[in-house]
Amino acid sequence: MSEAQVVREPQTEAFVHPGLFYRGLDEYVAEVGGFVTRALEADEPVLVAVPGPQLAALRDSIGASGRGVDFKDMTVLGINPGRILSALQGFADRHTGRSARIVGEPIWPSRSHEEVLEATRHEALINTAFAGRAATILCPYDVERLGESILADARRTHPTLIEDGSHQASPAYIDPAVVCADCNEPLPEPAEASSLAYGRGQLGLIREHAETWALGTSLDFGRRSDFVLAISEATANSIAHGGGSGTLRLWTSNSGSAVAEVRDSGRLSNPLAGRRRPSIASANGGRGLWMIHHLCDLVEVRAAETGLTLRLHMALTR
């Protein structure tokens, strides 16, 4: 792609959330690198959170001028898609009064179907979380390596698109709530699971049950402790906000993860719950769910009329 083809995004104080459909590393570096360079020239704070190989290419392209950029490997930062929005909002919050420029690439070819669904939910919720804020979040999509269904959802979650040198409104863009509802695919049933019905006053029993089960897996001490802590937080929230009782199920998946499912009759009234770091002064504010997202490798959320289901995944080896 020639320099003349590189898109110049419109200057605005409103929130801008374009999806970049790129083909090949050269186009990627030209578009994303140009976006970063223009932000630096305008003295705007820049966060770049993309997978490792793209990160290295951007660093090389931008060179010494990129010393002020906050570079993050998205395969680490966003291994659980539920963590990403908290990081993006935290970056913007640290630069209050300035227009933040962010590059976020939450979906790459090796993502599992479950991860892609939660990453798509994240992309939709960006529009809700950043509404009215002076920020631009550019989200690259590799059109040569990602499936058409992923690209179709990208068109639905980004108000504007950049493709083949053209910057235009996405005719497929839709209300974030609709996308989130579509991400609520039925969760597959495990072949076998350990099940525990719980109620008020039984948090100690729940923890003991989870610890005993986790000892029978290949989780190392640190990850086992994190997994049990996440289960404790999820069940404590369930008892406090989900009707006082629920069911915990535990199993290992075919993909090599320990999985805990917490199901109750509660509701999730705020789809952004747990996706911003809670303040110390917050009475609850999603603190437990925020912690769960940061402890686990994947958190699947299913909010239905019949109740709320959380599935917590922790890879047995990392």
PDB file of C-alpha atoms in Angstrom:
ATOM      1  CA  MET A   1       0.000   0.000   0.000  1.00  0.00           C
ATOM      2  CA  SER A   2       1.426   3.392  -0.947  1.00  0.00           C
ATOM      3  CA  GLU A   3       1.616   6.337   1.439  1.00  0.00           C
ATOM      4  CA  ALA A   4      -1.166   8.037  -0.530  1.00  0.00           C
ATOM      5  CA  GLN A   5      -3.488   5.119   0.265  1.00  0.00           C
ATOM      6  CA  VAL A   6      -3.006   5.244   4.023  1.00  0.00           C
ATOM      7  CA  VAL A   7      -6.239   6.415   5.611  1.00  0.00           C
ATOM      8  CA  ARG A   8      -6.301   9.669   7.575  1.00  0.00           C
ATOM      9  CA  GLU A   9      -8.963   9.254  10.214  1.00  0.00           C
ATOM     10  CA  PRO A  10     -11.221  12.273  10.735  1.00  0.00           C
ATOM     11  CA  GLN A  11     -10.294  14.676  13.555  1.00  0.00           C
ATOM     12  CA  THR A  12     -13.003  14.682  16.197  1.00  0.00           C
ATOM     13  CA  GLU A  13     -13.486  14.923  19.936  1.00  0.00           C
ATOM     14  CA  ALA A  14     -16.179  12.225  19.879  1.00  0.00           C
ATOM     15  CA  PHE A  15     -15.509   8.549  20.467  1.00  0.00           C
ATOM     16  CA  VAL A  16     -14.333   6.789  17.295  1.00  0.00           C
ATOM     17  CA  HIS A  17     -14.181   2.990  16.996  1.00  0.00           C
ATOM     18  CA  PRO A  18     -13.056   1.842  13.533  1.00  0.00           C
ATOM     19  CA  GLY A  19     -12.391  -1.726  12.489  1.00  0.00           C
ATOM     20  CA  LEU A  20      -9.337  -2.066  10.246  1.00  0.00           C
ATOM     21  CA  PHE A  21      -9.606  -4.937   7.729  1.00  0.00           C
ATOM     22  CA  TYR A  22      -6.019  -5.553   6.667  1.00  0.00           C
ATOM     23  CA  ARG A  23      -4.272  -7.912   4.266  1.00  0.00           C
ATOM     24  CA  GLY A  24      -0.699  -8.780   5.074  1.00  0.00           C
ATOM     25  CA  LEU A  25       1.904  -7.339   7.390  1.00  0.00           C
ATOM     26  CA  ASP A  26       2.914  -4.473   5.090  1.00  0.00           C
ATOM     27  CA  GLU A  27      -0.601  -3.032   5.049  1.00  0.00           C
ATOM     28  CA  TYR A  28      -0.885  -3.643   8.778  1.00  0.00           C
ATOM     29  CA  VAL A  29       2.288  -1.713   9.560  1.00  0.00           C
ATOM     30  CA  ALA A  30       1.350   1.119   7.182  1.00  0.00           C
ATOM     31  CA  GLU A  31      -2.124   1.616   8.647  1.00  0.00           C
ATOM     32  CA  VAL A  32      -1.500   0.911  12.329  1.00  0.00           C
ATOM     33  CA  GLY A  33       1.951   2.477  12.311  1.00  0.00           C
ATOM     34  CA  GLY A  34       0.543   5.586  10.639  1.00  0.00           C
ATOM     35  CA  PHE A  35      -2.218   5.787  13.240  1.00  0.00           C
ATOM     36  CA  VAL A  36       0.342   5.624  16.060  1.00  0.00           C
ATOM     37  CA  THR A  37       2.741   8.094  14.441  1.00  0.00           C
ATOM     38  CA  ARG A  38       0.022  10.701  13.891  1.00  0.00           C
ATOM     39  CA  ALA A  39      -1.064  10.349  17.519  1.00  0.00           C
ATOM     40  CA  LEU A  40       2.492  10.904  18.712  1.00  0.00           C
ATOM     41  CA  GLU A  41       2.848  13.942  16.468  1.00  0.00           C
ATOM     42  CA  ALA A  42      -0.330  15.334  18.065  1.00  0.00           C
ATOM     43  CA  ASP A  43       1.116  14.618  21.541  1.00  0.00           C
ATOM     44  CA  GLU A  44      -1.710  12.205  22.358  1.00  0.00           C
ATOM     45  CA  PRO A  45      -1.294   9.231  24.715  1.00  0.00           C
ATOM     46  CA  VAL A  46      -1.057   5.916  22.835  1.00  0.00           C
ATOM     47  CA  LEU A  47      -1.685   2.330  23.922  1.00  0.00           C
ATOM     48  CA  VAL A  48      -0.941  -0.481  21.457  1.00  0.00           C
ATOM     49  CA  ALA A  49      -2.263  -3.901  22.519  1.00  0.00           C
ATOM     50  CA  VAL A  50      -1.784  -6.410  19.697  1.00  0.00           C
ATOM     51  CA  PRO A  51      -0.456  -9.991  19.368  1.00  0.00           C
ATOM     52  CA  GLY A  52       3.310 -10.478  19.693  1.00  0.00           C
ATOM     53  CA  PRO A  53       4.373 -10.778  16.021  1.00  0.00           C
ATOM     54  CA  GLN A  54       2.469  -7.650  15.029  1.00  0.00           C
ATOM     55  CA  LEU A  55       3.819  -5.889  18.106  1.00  0.00           C
ATOM     56  CA  ALA A  56       7.406  -6.571  17.049  1.00  0.00           C
ATOM     57  CA  ALA A  57       6.765  -5.338  13.502  1.00  0.00           C
ATOM     58  CA  LEU A  58       5.200  -2.113  14.778  1.00  0.00           C
ATOM     59  CA  ARG A  59       8.084  -1.462  17.167  1.00  0.00           C
ATOM     60  CA  ASP A  60      10.551  -1.871  14.305  1.00  0.00           C
ATOM     61  CA  SER A  61       8.523   0.390  12.012  1.00  0.00           C
ATOM     62  CA  ILE A  62       7.941   3.188  14.517  1.00  0.00           C
ATOM     63  CA  GLY A  63      11.480   3.093  15.871  1.00  0.00           C
ATOM     64  CA  ALA A  64      12.786   5.591  18.410  1.00  0.00           C
ATOM     65  CA  SER A  65       9.745   7.849  18.076  1.00  0.00           C
ATOM     66  CA  GLY A  66       7.648   5.141  19.728  1.00  0.00           C
ATOM     67  CA  ARG A  67       9.319   5.463  23.126  1.00  0.00           C
ATOM     68  CA  GLY A  68       6.223   7.157  24.494  1.00  0.00           C
ATOM     69  CA  VAL A  69       3.897   4.354  23.392  1.00  0.00           C
ATOM     70  CA  ASP A  70       2.531   1.881  25.935  1.00  0.00           C
ATOM     71  CA  PHE A  71       3.072  -1.440  24.117  1.00  0.00           C
ATOM     72  CA  LYS A  72       1.261  -4.575  25.365  1.00  0.00           C
ATOM     73  CA  ASP A  73       1.167  -8.118  23.987  1.00  0.00           C
ATOM     74  CA  MET A  74      -2.554  -8.812  23.598  1.00  0.00           C
ATOM     75  CA  THR A  75      -2.011 -12.583  23.876  1.00  0.00           C
ATOM     76  CA  VAL A  76      -0.981 -11.880  27.485  1.00  0.00           C
ATOM     77  CA  LEU A  77      -3.093  -8.838  28.368  1.00  0.00           C
ATOM     78  CA  GLY A  78      -6.201 -10.211  26.701  1.00  0.00           C
ATOM     79  CA  ILE A  79      -5.840 -13.965  27.088  1.00  0.00           C
ATOM     80  CA  ASN A  80      -9.228 -13.647  28.794  1.00  0.00           C
ATOM     81  CA  PRO A  81     -11.223 -11.181  26.641  1.00  0.00           C
ATOM     82  CA  GLY A  82     -13.090 -10.075  29.756  1.00  0.00           C
ATOM     83  CA  ARG A  83      -9.923  -8.324  30.990  1.00  0.00           C
ATOM     84  CA  ILE A  84      -9.363  -6.112  27.968  1.00  0.00           C
ATOM     85  CA  LEU A  85     -11.954  -3.398  28.486  1.00  0.00           C
ATOM     86  CA  SER A  86     -10.693  -2.736  32.004  1.00  0.00           C
ATOM     87  CA  ALA A  87      -7.188  -2.152  30.619  1.00  0.00           C
ATOM     88  CA  LEU A  88      -8.438   0.194  27.878  1.00  0.00           C
ATOM     89  CA  GLN A  89     -10.569   2.221  30.275  1.00  0.00           C
ATOM     90  CA  GLY A  90      -7.750   2.339  32.799  1.00  0.00           C
ATOM     91  CA  PHE A  91      -5.394   3.762  30.170  1.00  0.00           C
ATOM     92  CA  ALA A  92      -7.912   6.431  29.164  1.00  0.00           C
ATOM     93  CA  ASP A  93      -8.595   7.251  32.824  1.00  0.00           C
ATOM     94  CA  ARG A  94      -4.890   7.857  33.428  1.00  0.00           C
ATOM     95  CA  HIS A  95      -4.983  10.509  30.711  1.00  0.00           C
ATOM     96  CA  THR A  96      -8.157  12.363  31.672  1.00  0.00           C
ATOM     97  CA  GLY A  97      -8.571  15.557  29.667  1.00  0.00           C
ATOM     98  CA  ARG A  98      -6.655  14.207  26.681  1.00  0.00           C
ATOM     99  CA  SER A  99      -7.896  12.229  23.691  1.00  0.00           C
ATOM    100  CA  ALA A 100      -6.518   8.701  24.084  1.00  0.00           C
ATOM    101  CA  ARG A 101      -5.443   6.734  21.016  1.00  0.00           C
ATOM    102  CA  ILE A 102      -5.650   2.958  21.396  1.00  0.00           C
ATOM    103  CA  VAL A 103      -4.949   0.033  19.097  1.00  0.00           C
ATOM    104  CA  GLY A 104      -6.624  -3.159  20.296  1.00  0.00           C
ATOM    105  CA  GLU A 105      -6.537  -6.455  18.371  1.00  0.00           C
ATOM    106  CA  PRO A 106      -8.582  -8.888  20.467  1.00  0.00           C
ATOM    107  CA  ILE A 107      -9.045 -11.695  17.910  1.00  0.00           C
ATOM    108  CA  TRP A 108      -6.296 -13.690  16.212  1.00  0.00           C
ATOM    109  CA  PRO A 109      -6.423 -16.972  14.251  1.00  0.00           C
ATOM    110  CA  SER A 110      -5.640 -19.358  17.135  1.00  0.00           C
ATOM    111  CA  ARG A 111      -8.435 -18.037  19.344  1.00  0.00           C
ATOM    112  CA  SER A 112     -10.963 -20.730  20.343  1.00  0.00           C
ATOM    113  CA  HIS A 113     -14.622 -20.349  19.433  1.00  0.00           C
ATOM    114  CA  GLU A 114     -15.444 -19.627  23.087  1.00  0.00           C
ATOM    115  CA  GLU A 115     -12.776 -16.923  23.248  1.00  0.00           C
ATOM    116  CA  VAL A 116     -13.978 -15.364  19.988  1.00  0.00           C
ATOM    117  CA  LEU A 117     -17.522 -15.079  21.356  1.00  0.00           C
ATOM    118  CA  GLU A 118     -16.294 -13.278  24.468  1.00  0.00           C
ATOM    119  CA  ALA A 119     -13.940 -11.090  22.403  1.00  0.00           C
ATOM    120  CA  THR A 120     -16.864 -10.150  20.165  1.00  0.00           C
ATOM    121  CA  ARG A 121     -18.889  -9.281  23.260  1.00  0.00           C
ATOM    122  CA  HIS A 122     -15.967  -7.106  24.351  1.00  0.00           C
ATOM    123  CA  GLU A 123     -15.904  -5.307  20.993  1.00  0.00           C
ATOM    124  CA  ALA A 124     -19.608  -4.526  21.287  1.00  0.00           C
ATOM    125  CA  LEU A 125     -19.284  -3.286  24.873  1.00  0.00           C
ATOM    126  CA  ILE A 126     -16.477  -0.882  23.915  1.00  0.00           C
ATOM    127  CA  ASN A 127     -19.148   1.251  22.251  1.00  0.00           C
ATOM    128  CA  THR A 128     -21.152   1.406  25.473  1.00  0.00           C
ATOM    129  CA  ALA A 129     -18.203   1.930  27.826  1.00  0.00           C
ATOM    130  CA  PHE A 130     -16.588   4.717  25.774  1.00  0.00           C
ATOM    131  CA  ALA A 131     -19.719   6.519  24.602  1.00  0.00           C
ATOM    132  CA  GLY A 132     -19.170  10.258  24.936  1.00  0.00           C
ATOM    133  CA  ARG A 133     -15.440   9.968  25.672  1.00  0.00           C
ATOM    134  CA  ALA A 134     -12.759  11.650  23.594  1.00  0.00           C
ATOM    135  CA  ALA A 135     -10.911   8.557  22.404  1.00  0.00           C
ATOM    136  CA  THR A 136     -10.178   6.543  19.293  1.00  0.00           C
ATOM    137  CA  ILE A 137      -9.857   2.743  19.451  1.00  0.00           C
ATOM    138  CA  LEU A 138      -8.600   1.124  16.243  1.00  0.00           C
ATOM    139  CA  CYS A 139      -9.239  -2.630  16.013  1.00  0.00           C
ATOM    140  CA  PRO A 140      -7.327  -4.556  13.312  1.00  0.00           C
ATOM    141  CA  TYR A 141      -8.768  -7.720  11.707  1.00  0.00           C
ATOM    142  CA  ASP A 142      -6.713 -10.061   9.520  1.00  0.00           C
ATOM    143  CA  VAL A 143      -9.099 -10.733   6.618  1.00  0.00           C
ATOM    144  CA  GLU A 144      -6.841 -13.411   5.124  1.00  0.00           C
ATOM    145  CA  ARG A 145      -6.701 -15.570   8.260  1.00  0.00           C
ATOM    146  CA  LEU A 146      -9.938 -14.958  10.152  1.00  0.00           C
ATOM    147  CA  GLY A 147     -13.245 -16.588   9.271  1.00  0.00           C
ATOM    148  CA  GLU A 148     -16.058 -14.729   7.557  1.00  0.00           C
ATOM    149  CA  SER A 149     -18.309 -15.008  10.611  1.00  0.00           C
ATOM    150  CA  ILE A 150     -15.698 -13.124  12.662  1.00  0.00           C
ATOM    151  CA  LEU A 151     -15.453 -10.417  10.011  1.00  0.00           C
ATOM    152  CA  ALA A 152     -19.246 -10.191   9.840  1.00  0.00           C
ATOM    153  CA  ASP A 153     -19.376  -9.592  13.580  1.00  0.00           C
ATOM    154  CA  ALA A 154     -16.605  -6.984  13.276  1.00  0.00           C
ATOM    155  CA  ARG A 155     -18.847  -5.101  10.860  1.00  0.00           C
ATOM    156  CA  ARG A 156     -21.622  -5.225  13.472  1.00  0.00           C
ATOM    157  CA  THR A 157     -19.453  -4.009  16.369  1.00  0.00           C
ATOM    158  CA  HIS A 158     -17.591  -1.150  14.657  1.00  0.00           C
ATOM    159  CA  PRO A 159     -19.473   1.987  13.594  1.00  0.00           C
ATOM    160  CA  THR A 160     -16.819   2.674  10.944  1.00  0.00           C
ATOM    161  CA  LEU A 161     -14.592   0.442   8.834  1.00  0.00           C
ATOM    162  CA  ILE A 162     -11.246   0.905   7.100  1.00  0.00           C
ATOM    163  CA  GLU A 163     -10.764  -1.422   4.137  1.00  0.00           C
ATOM    164  CA  ASP A 164      -8.806  -1.146   0.891  1.00  0.00           C
ATOM    165  CA  GLY A 165      -7.866   2.446   1.631  1.00  0.00           C
ATOM    166  CA  SER A 166     -11.462   3.502   2.283  1.00  0.00           C
ATOM    167  CA  HIS A 167     -12.854   4.862   5.545  1.00  0.00           C
ATOM    168  CA  GLN A 168     -16.646   4.598   5.719  1.00  0.00           C
ATOM    169  CA  ALA A 169     -19.591   3.961   8.009  1.00  0.00           C
ATOM    170  CA  SER A 170     -20.440   0.303   8.551  1.00  0.00           C
ATOM    171  CA  PRO A 171     -23.988  -0.396   7.304  1.00  0.00           C
ATOM    172  CA  ALA A 172     -24.071  -3.532   9.474  1.00  0.00           C
ATOM    173  CA  TYR A 173     -23.326  -1.743  12.760  1.00  0.00           C
ATOM    174  CA  ILE A 174     -25.954  -2.618  15.368  1.00  0.00           C
ATOM    175  CA  ASP A 175     -26.868  -1.916  18.990  1.00  0.00           C
ATOM    176  CA  PRO A 176     -24.266  -3.499  21.336  1.00  0.00           C
ATOM    177  CA  ALA A 177     -27.041  -5.197  23.327  1.00  0.00           C
ATOM    178  CA  VAL A 178     -28.083  -7.163  20.240  1.00  0.00           C
ATOM    179  CA  VAL A 179     -24.540  -8.398  19.644  1.00  0.00           C
ATOM    180  CA  CYS A 180     -24.145  -9.375  23.289  1.00  0.00           C
ATOM    181  CA  ALA A 181     -27.400 -11.334  23.160  1.00  0.00           C
ATOM    182  CA  ASP A 182     -26.189 -13.143  20.035  1.00  0.00           C
ATOM    183  CA  CYS A 183     -22.998 -14.095  21.884  1.00  0.00           C
ATOM    184  CA  ASN A 184     -25.084 -15.997  24.429  1.00  0.00           C
ATOM    185  CA  GLU A 185     -24.853 -19.284  22.557  1.00  0.00           C
ATOM    186  CA  PRO A 186     -25.954 -22.328  24.581  1.00  0.00           C
ATOM    187  CA  LEU A 187     -23.078 -23.697  26.622  1.00  0.00           C
ATOM    188  CA  PRO A 188     -22.166 -27.298  25.771  1.00  0.00           C
ATOM    189  CA  GLU A 189     -22.749 -29.863  28.489  1.00  0.00           C
ATOM    190  CA  PRO A 190     -19.722 -31.701  29.907  1.00  0.00           C
ATOM    191  CA  ALA A 191     -19.607 -35.474  29.630  1.00  0.00           C
ATOM    192  CA  GLU A 192     -19.090 -35.730  33.387  1.00  0.00           C
ATOM    193  CA  ALA A 193     -18.877 -33.204  36.215  1.00  0.00           C
ATOM    194  CA  SER A 194     -18.628 -33.012  39.982  1.00  0.00           C
ATOM    195  CA  SER A 195     -21.706 -31.168  41.266  1.00  0.00           C
ATOM    196  CA  LEU A 196     -22.407 -29.358  44.544  1.00  0.00           C
ATOM    197  CA  ALA A 197     -25.638 -27.562  45.447  1.00  0.00           C
ATOM    198  CA  TYR A 198     -24.915 -24.726  47.878  1.00  0.00           C
ATOM    199  CA  GLY A 199     -26.725 -22.141  49.956  1.00  0.00           C
ATOM    200  CA  ARG A 200     -26.182 -19.460  52.563  1.00  0.00           C
ATOM    201  CA  GLY A 201     -23.580 -20.176  55.224  1.00  0.00           C
ATOM    202  CA  GLN A 202     -21.747 -22.739  53.102  1.00  0.00           C
ATOM    203  CA  LEU A 203     -18.842 -20.756  51.653  1.00  0.00           C
ATOM    204  CA  GLY A 204     -16.366 -22.805  53.699  1.00  0.00           C
ATOM    205  CA  LEU A 205     -17.852 -26.046  52.360  1.00  0.00           C
ATOM    206  CA  ILE A 206     -17.685 -24.700  48.799  1.00  0.00           C
ATOM    207  CA  ARG A 207     -14.025 -23.750  49.139  1.00  0.00           C
ATOM    208  CA  GLU A 208     -13.109 -27.108  50.657  1.00  0.00           C
ATOM    209  CA  HIS A 209     -14.937 -28.920  47.855  1.00  0.00           C
ATOM    210  CA  ALA A 210     -13.198 -26.834  45.173  1.00  0.00           C
ATOM    211  CA  GLU A 211      -9.754 -27.265  46.762  1.00  0.00           C
ATOM    212  CA  THR A 212     -10.164 -31.039  47.033  1.00  0.00           C
ATOM    213  CA  TRP A 213     -11.267 -31.289  43.411  1.00  0.00           C
ATOM    214  CA  ALA A 214      -8.494 -29.009  42.134  1.00  0.00           C
ATOM    215  CA  LEU A 215      -5.843 -31.081  43.941  1.00  0.00           C
ATOM    216  CA  GLY A 216      -6.794 -33.922  41.623  1.00  0.00           C
ATOM    217  CA  THR A 217      -5.840 -31.881  38.529  1.00  0.00           C
ATOM    218  CA  SER A 218      -2.416 -30.968  37.140  1.00  0.00           C
ATOM    219  CA  LEU A 219      -2.798 -27.284  38.035  1.00  0.00           C
ATOM    220  CA  ASP A 220       0.335 -26.001  39.753  1.00  0.00           C
ATOM    221  CA  PHE A 221       0.054 -24.411  43.196  1.00  0.00           C
ATOM    222  CA  GLY A 222      -0.291 -20.818  42.006  1.00  0.00           C
ATOM    223  CA  ARG A 223      -2.879 -21.483  39.325  1.00  0.00           C
ATOM    224  CA  ARG A 224      -4.779 -23.864  41.587  1.00  0.00           C
ATOM    225  CA  SER A 225      -4.944 -21.162  44.272  1.00  0.00           C
ATOM    226  CA  ASP A 226      -6.154 -18.591  41.730  1.00  0.00           C
ATOM    227  CA  PHE A 227      -8.799 -20.989  40.431  1.00  0.00           C
ATOM    228  CA  VAL A 228     -10.150 -21.750  43.905  1.00  0.00           C
ATOM    229  CA  LEU A 229     -10.150 -18.034  44.758  1.00  0.00           C
ATOM    230  CA  ALA A 230     -12.139 -17.291  41.580  1.00  0.00           C
ATOM    231  CA  ILE A 231     -14.649 -20.001  42.488  1.00  0.00           C
ATOM    232  CA  SER A 232     -14.957 -18.559  46.011  1.00  0.00           C
ATOM    233  CA  GLU A 233     -15.628 -15.086  44.603  1.00  0.00           C
ATOM    234  CA  ALA A 234     -18.178 -16.388  42.097  1.00  0.00           C
ATOM    235  CA  THR A 235     -20.118 -18.411  44.662  1.00  0.00           C
ATOM    236  CA  ALA A 236     -19.995 -15.610  47.257  1.00  0.00           C
ATOM    237  CA  ASN A 237     -21.487 -13.252  44.645  1.00  0.00           C
ATOM    238  CA  SER A 238     -24.022 -15.911  43.766  1.00  0.00           C
ATOM    239  CA  ILE A 239     -25.213 -16.244  47.364  1.00  0.00           C
ATOM    240  CA  ALA A 240     -25.259 -12.465  47.909  1.00  0.00           C
ATOM    241  CA  HIS A 241     -26.895 -11.437  44.635  1.00  0.00           C
ATOM    242  CA  GLY A 242     -28.253 -14.597  42.995  1.00  0.00           C
ATOM    243  CA  GLY A 243     -31.055 -15.642  45.318  1.00  0.00           C
ATOM    244  CA  GLY A 244     -28.993 -17.209  48.104  1.00  0.00           C
ATOM    245  CA  SER A 245     -28.347 -20.575  46.492  1.00  0.00           C
ATOM    246  CA  GLY A 246     -26.956 -22.163  43.370  1.00  0.00           C
ATOM    247  CA  THR A 247     -25.014 -25.039  41.878  1.00  0.00           C
ATOM    248  CA  LEU A 248     -21.274 -25.451  41.384  1.00  0.00           C
ATOM    249  CA  ARG A 249     -20.026 -27.927  38.782  1.00  0.00           C
ATOM    250  CA  LEU A 250     -16.381 -28.830  38.146  1.00  0.00           C
ATOM    251  CA  TRP A 251     -14.749 -30.731  35.286  1.00  0.00           C
ATOM    252  CA  THR A 252     -11.760 -30.820  32.955  1.00  0.00           C
ATOM    253  CA  SER A 253     -12.352 -29.946  29.312  1.00  0.00           C
ATOM    254  CA  ASN A 254     -11.080 -31.704  26.200  1.00  0.00           C
ATOM    255  CA  SER A 255      -9.058 -28.552  25.448  1.00  0.00           C
ATOM    256  CA  GLY A 256      -7.012 -29.025  28.629  1.00  0.00           C
ATOM    257  CA  SER A 257      -8.607 -26.668  31.130  1.00  0.00           C
ATOM    258  CA  ALA A 258     -10.100 -26.927  34.573  1.00  0.00           C
ATOM    259  CA  VAL A 259     -13.651 -25.586  34.350  1.00  0.00           C
ATOM    260  CA  ALA A 260     -15.947 -24.346  37.101  1.00  0.00           C
ATOM    261  CA  GLU A 261     -19.566 -23.464  36.433  1.00  0.00           C
ATOM    262  CA  VAL A 262     -21.572 -21.377  38.905  1.00  0.00           C
ATOM    263  CA  ARG A 263     -25.285 -21.252  38.162  1.00  0.00           C
ATOM    264  CA  ASP A 264     -28.047 -19.475  40.094  1.00  0.00           C
ATOM    265  CA  SER A 265     -31.305 -17.561  39.650  1.00  0.00           C
ATOM    266  CA  GLY A 266     -29.674 -14.116  39.646  1.00  0.00           C
ATOM    267  CA  ARG A 267     -29.592 -11.391  37.007  1.00  0.00           C
ATOM    268  CA  LEU A 268     -26.801  -9.363  35.452  1.00  0.00           C
ATOM    269  CA  SER A 269     -28.421  -5.962  35.061  1.00  0.00           C
ATOM    270  CA  ASN A 270     -25.223  -4.182  34.009  1.00  0.00           C
ATOM    271  CA  PRO A 271     -23.376  -5.805  31.068  1.00  0.00           C
ATOM    272  CA  LEU A 272     -20.272  -3.769  31.973  1.00  0.00           C
ATOM    273  CA  ALA A 273     -20.062  -5.257  35.477  1.00  0.00           C
ATOM    274  CA  GLY A 274     -16.537  -6.453  36.211  1.00  0.00           C
ATOM    275  CA  ARG A 275     -15.055  -4.704  33.171  1.00  0.00           C
ATOM    276  CA  ARG A 276     -13.621  -1.672  34.997  1.00  0.00           C
ATOM    277  CA  ARG A 277     -11.246  -1.732  37.960  1.00  0.00           C
ATOM    278  CA  PRO A 278     -13.487  -0.946  40.956  1.00  0.00           C
ATOM    279  CA  SER A 279     -12.567   1.949  43.211  1.00  0.00           C
ATOM    280  CA  ILE A 280     -11.575   1.345  46.813  1.00  0.00           C
ATOM    281  CA  ALA A 281     -14.640   3.316  47.931  1.00  0.00           C
ATOM    282  CA  SER A 282     -17.022   1.151  45.884  1.00  0.00           C
ATOM    283  CA  ALA A 283     -19.492  -0.833  48.005  1.00  0.00           C
ATOM    284  CA  ASN A 284     -19.533  -3.636  45.419  1.00  0.00           C
ATOM    285  CA  GLY A 285     -19.364  -2.243  41.883  1.00  0.00           C
ATOM    286  CA  GLY A 286     -18.440  -5.546  40.263  1.00  0.00           C
ATOM    287  CA  ARG A 287     -15.295  -6.056  42.358  1.00  0.00           C
ATOM    288  CA  GLY A 288     -15.791  -9.829  42.565  1.00  0.00           C
ATOM    289  CA  LEU A 289     -16.442 -10.255  38.859  1.00  0.00           C
ATOM    290  CA  TRP A 290     -13.491  -7.989  38.023  1.00  0.00           C
ATOM    291  CA  MET A 291     -11.266 -10.212  40.156  1.00  0.00           C
ATOM    292  CA  ILE A 292     -12.631 -13.358  38.510  1.00  0.00           C
ATOM    293  CA  HIS A 293     -11.830 -11.983  35.048  1.00  0.00           C
ATOM    294  CA  HIS A 294      -8.240 -11.288  36.113  1.00  0.00           C
ATOM    295  CA  LEU A 295      -7.708 -14.646  37.799  1.00  0.00           C
ATOM    296  CA  CYS A 296      -9.041 -16.890  35.017  1.00  0.00           C
ATOM    297  CA  ASP A 297      -7.917 -17.597  31.449  1.00  0.00           C
ATOM    298  CA  LEU A 298     -11.489 -17.352  30.156  1.00  0.00           C
ATOM    299  CA  VAL A 299     -14.806 -16.372  31.710  1.00  0.00           C
ATOM    300  CA  GLU A 300     -18.021 -17.195  29.852  1.00  0.00           C
ATOM    301  CA  VAL A 301     -21.104 -15.264  30.932  1.00  0.00           C
ATOM    302  CA  ARG A 302     -24.655 -16.324  30.150  1.00  0.00           C
ATOM    303  CA  ALA A 303     -27.427 -14.076  31.444  1.00  0.00           C
ATOM    304  CA  ALA A 304     -30.913 -15.459  30.813  1.00  0.00           C
ATOM    305  CA  GLU A 305     -34.435 -14.972  32.146  1.00  0.00           C
ATOM    306  CA  THR A 306     -33.999 -18.146  34.176  1.00  0.00           C
ATOM    307  CA  GLY A 307     -30.789 -16.996  35.846  1.00  0.00           C
ATOM    308  CA  LEU A 308     -27.072 -16.372  35.513  1.00  0.00           C
ATOM    309  CA  THR A 309     -24.311 -18.807  34.567  1.00  0.00           C
ATOM    310  CA  LEU A 310     -20.565 -18.197  34.843  1.00  0.00           C
ATOM    311  CA  ARG A 311     -18.035 -20.647  33.442  1.00  0.00           C
ATOM    312  CA  LEU A 312     -14.496 -20.132  34.649  1.00  0.00           C
ATOM    313  CA  HIS A 313     -11.627 -21.717  32.688  1.00  0.00           C
ATOM    314  CA  MET A 314      -8.056 -22.229  33.875  1.00  0.00           C
ATOM    315  CA  ALA A 315      -5.589 -23.954  31.531  1.00  0.00           C
ATOM    316  CA  LEU A 316      -3.999 -26.947  33.248  1.00  0.00           C
ATOM    317  CA  THR A 317      -0.605 -25.943  31.879  1.00  0.00           C
ATOM    318  CA  ARG A 318       0.603 -22.496  30.881  1.00  0.00           C
TER     319      ARG A 318
END
